[in-house]
Amino acid sequence: MSVHGIDTGKIHEASASVLRDAHLQDAYKSSTLRLYTERLHAIESVPGFERLRQRGRALKREVIEHLDEYASQFADGVEHNGGKVHWALTGEEVCSIVLKIVKDADATEVVKAKTMVGEEVGLNHYLESAGIRGIESDLGELIVQLADERPAHIVAPAIHKTRQDVSNLFVKHFQSEKTEEPERLTAIARRALRECFARARVGLSGANFAVAETGSIVLVENEGNIRFSTTAPRVHIALIGVEKIIPRFEDLAVFLRLLPRSGTGQKLTAYTSILTGPRRSGEDGPEEMHVLLIDNGRVEMLADEKMREALYCIRCGACLNACPVYRKIGGHAYGWVYSGPIGALVTPSLVGLGTARELPFASSLCGACREVCPVQINIPDLLLHLRGKSQDLPPVAKPAGAPVSERGSMRFWAFVMLRPWLYSFGSSLARLGQRLYARNQWIRKLPVYPASQWTDGRDFPALAKRTFRKRWKHL
Amino acid sequence: MAPSRPRVSLFITCLGDQFFPEVGEAAVKVLRRLGVEVTFNPAQTCCGQPAFNTGYRQEARAVARRVLDIFEDAEYIVAPSGSCTTMVRVFYPELFSDDPALEAKAKKLGERLFEFSEFLVKVMKVTDVGASFPHRVTYHDSCHLLRELKIESEPRALLHAVRGLDMVEMQDFKLCCGFGGTFSVKFPEVSVAMGEDKLQAAIQSGAEYLVANDSGCLMHLAGLIHRKSLPVRTLHLAELLAAQE
């Protein structure tokens, strides 16, 4: 699996290989269950958590419906505070703006705090090919960077790595002692990172929230590396997807209660940083603060009235932890930066539905995601919406072994279902046909794709000897 | 108050008609036991969910359009499936949202259409339907029933009133079984893996029977049980409530 390309088309192969990997199965199962359970405990202590979710949703809706106004208000605020705002329409623009800032600062290294939008635009790769080293300072991000992988989870990038995996990576890259004690592993990472913090001229972060009213950037974390990356270097660059904006400072009272509880099951993360402009005289902090306001496909999402709702997402990862499909196939199988239910929504919108058309189908539509979403995004409904849109695209080639295309079979199905006489006739015919396959009312192998996909892993019941409608006459 | 002699038009569902007629028979038996007058309109075929679930809205709409007409005059409509009830009550209005007349018709139908356990508890106001079933049973919440229709306590109340029945809950009982309609053939390995987890939980609970209200989930789980010879059986709630062992 490539770290740089888009592999959304390989979801079937990738899922199958994760399912066969007992090590990964254990890692995903135990980590997601732990996060899921801790979230449940954390919300118990908040009376009216449902009302808080409604409020969070209403606030995000307000911003998304008036994004142009709130974005300019935020940008004005940043400039007013002494920061510099850069509008970036595409991923390439993000990368080239960052590179220019880094070069202007005479830097050859950038200390990076966790940023998903940075992953989205392929920043590390871009900087690397320009001779700039991007050093991940988030422990999870560092681990996946050393492993040359993508984050496997929105908030826990190395969720699929065990202590042993981490130990092996550290031995290989830092020539460290071999240990599986979490404290010692953290100490190894800290030693490696402190040096970088001390010498780096440029620090780069994402943002959890951008407050329109004050032009502030809000970052939550547990390791302290974000505070380091955003305050120690002379220059701070913040990458912010435009959907991260919230209206007022006081709205943090809602979101700071929603995010950590939903994401990691914490009442509050260990560090919450609110950055309002670069240093003022007599203060610590960066001399320059650059804020990139990034579109990269978001405005197009806004154009689809239904998909707009996916922009409410505050990237807590709760839907991944709750999703029975994510628990089985993990993050990388989704083939790009965002995974799980929200990834299945966001990825097709950002990389194109044609490229990622399989993703909306990678869900049993069970709705566990919607149940935990802190801003109540109706994820199953949006997945259904994308499924509908994907059938408006030019059809894909029919799979090997399929007698007709999916569209053809659905048309045929509707043709039959609209004609009860044909439905009855067809069902009698099928009863004759199944004699070749059924034994004791079970079928072990169905001959035709996609039905054959069913019997690869389970038996299929034979049609009942007599339909209900026939039996009804004697009831 | 429950209506004195309610008239129910049975929405048998395509799976119920073709694969599991005994579920429909059991539903009829239970309803009649409670004094309900049951009718069946043979013009019915399918609710349209397979197409809707896969994104073929035009095809789904054509099939759904017929359902609106078939049950137009029925007092109550009862379906032994949470998923088909969801299709009508939740997704039909969405499917017809661009046509106010059809949308209104869909909403009206959704108000008169009930899932089997929901009808018994909410409309008939009964929990004890005179069943006896001396076995250990666990209940699987099918996802549409649980999360779209919010029906969680009704089937459990019915089970608790069954004579001789020993009810146990599975671990992670709200977790999807992996059926998911066409998901089951689009992502068969994932679907099977999820089903295996569900059945492990059922077996660990010590139950002889896993009971649910959706033939889709049950078909998927029973297929896995049969393939792997697992020590648990599936049963539709209607069949259990018809039993008087």
XYZ file of C-alpha atoms in Angstrom, chain B residues 24 109 157 194 206 231 237:
7
model
C -45.585 -15.353 8.032
C -48.593 4.672 4.992
C -41.030 -7.312 26.775
C -18.934 -9.693 11.487
C -25.202 -20.023 26.445
C -23.982 -24.945 18.259
C -39.574 -13.735 16.980
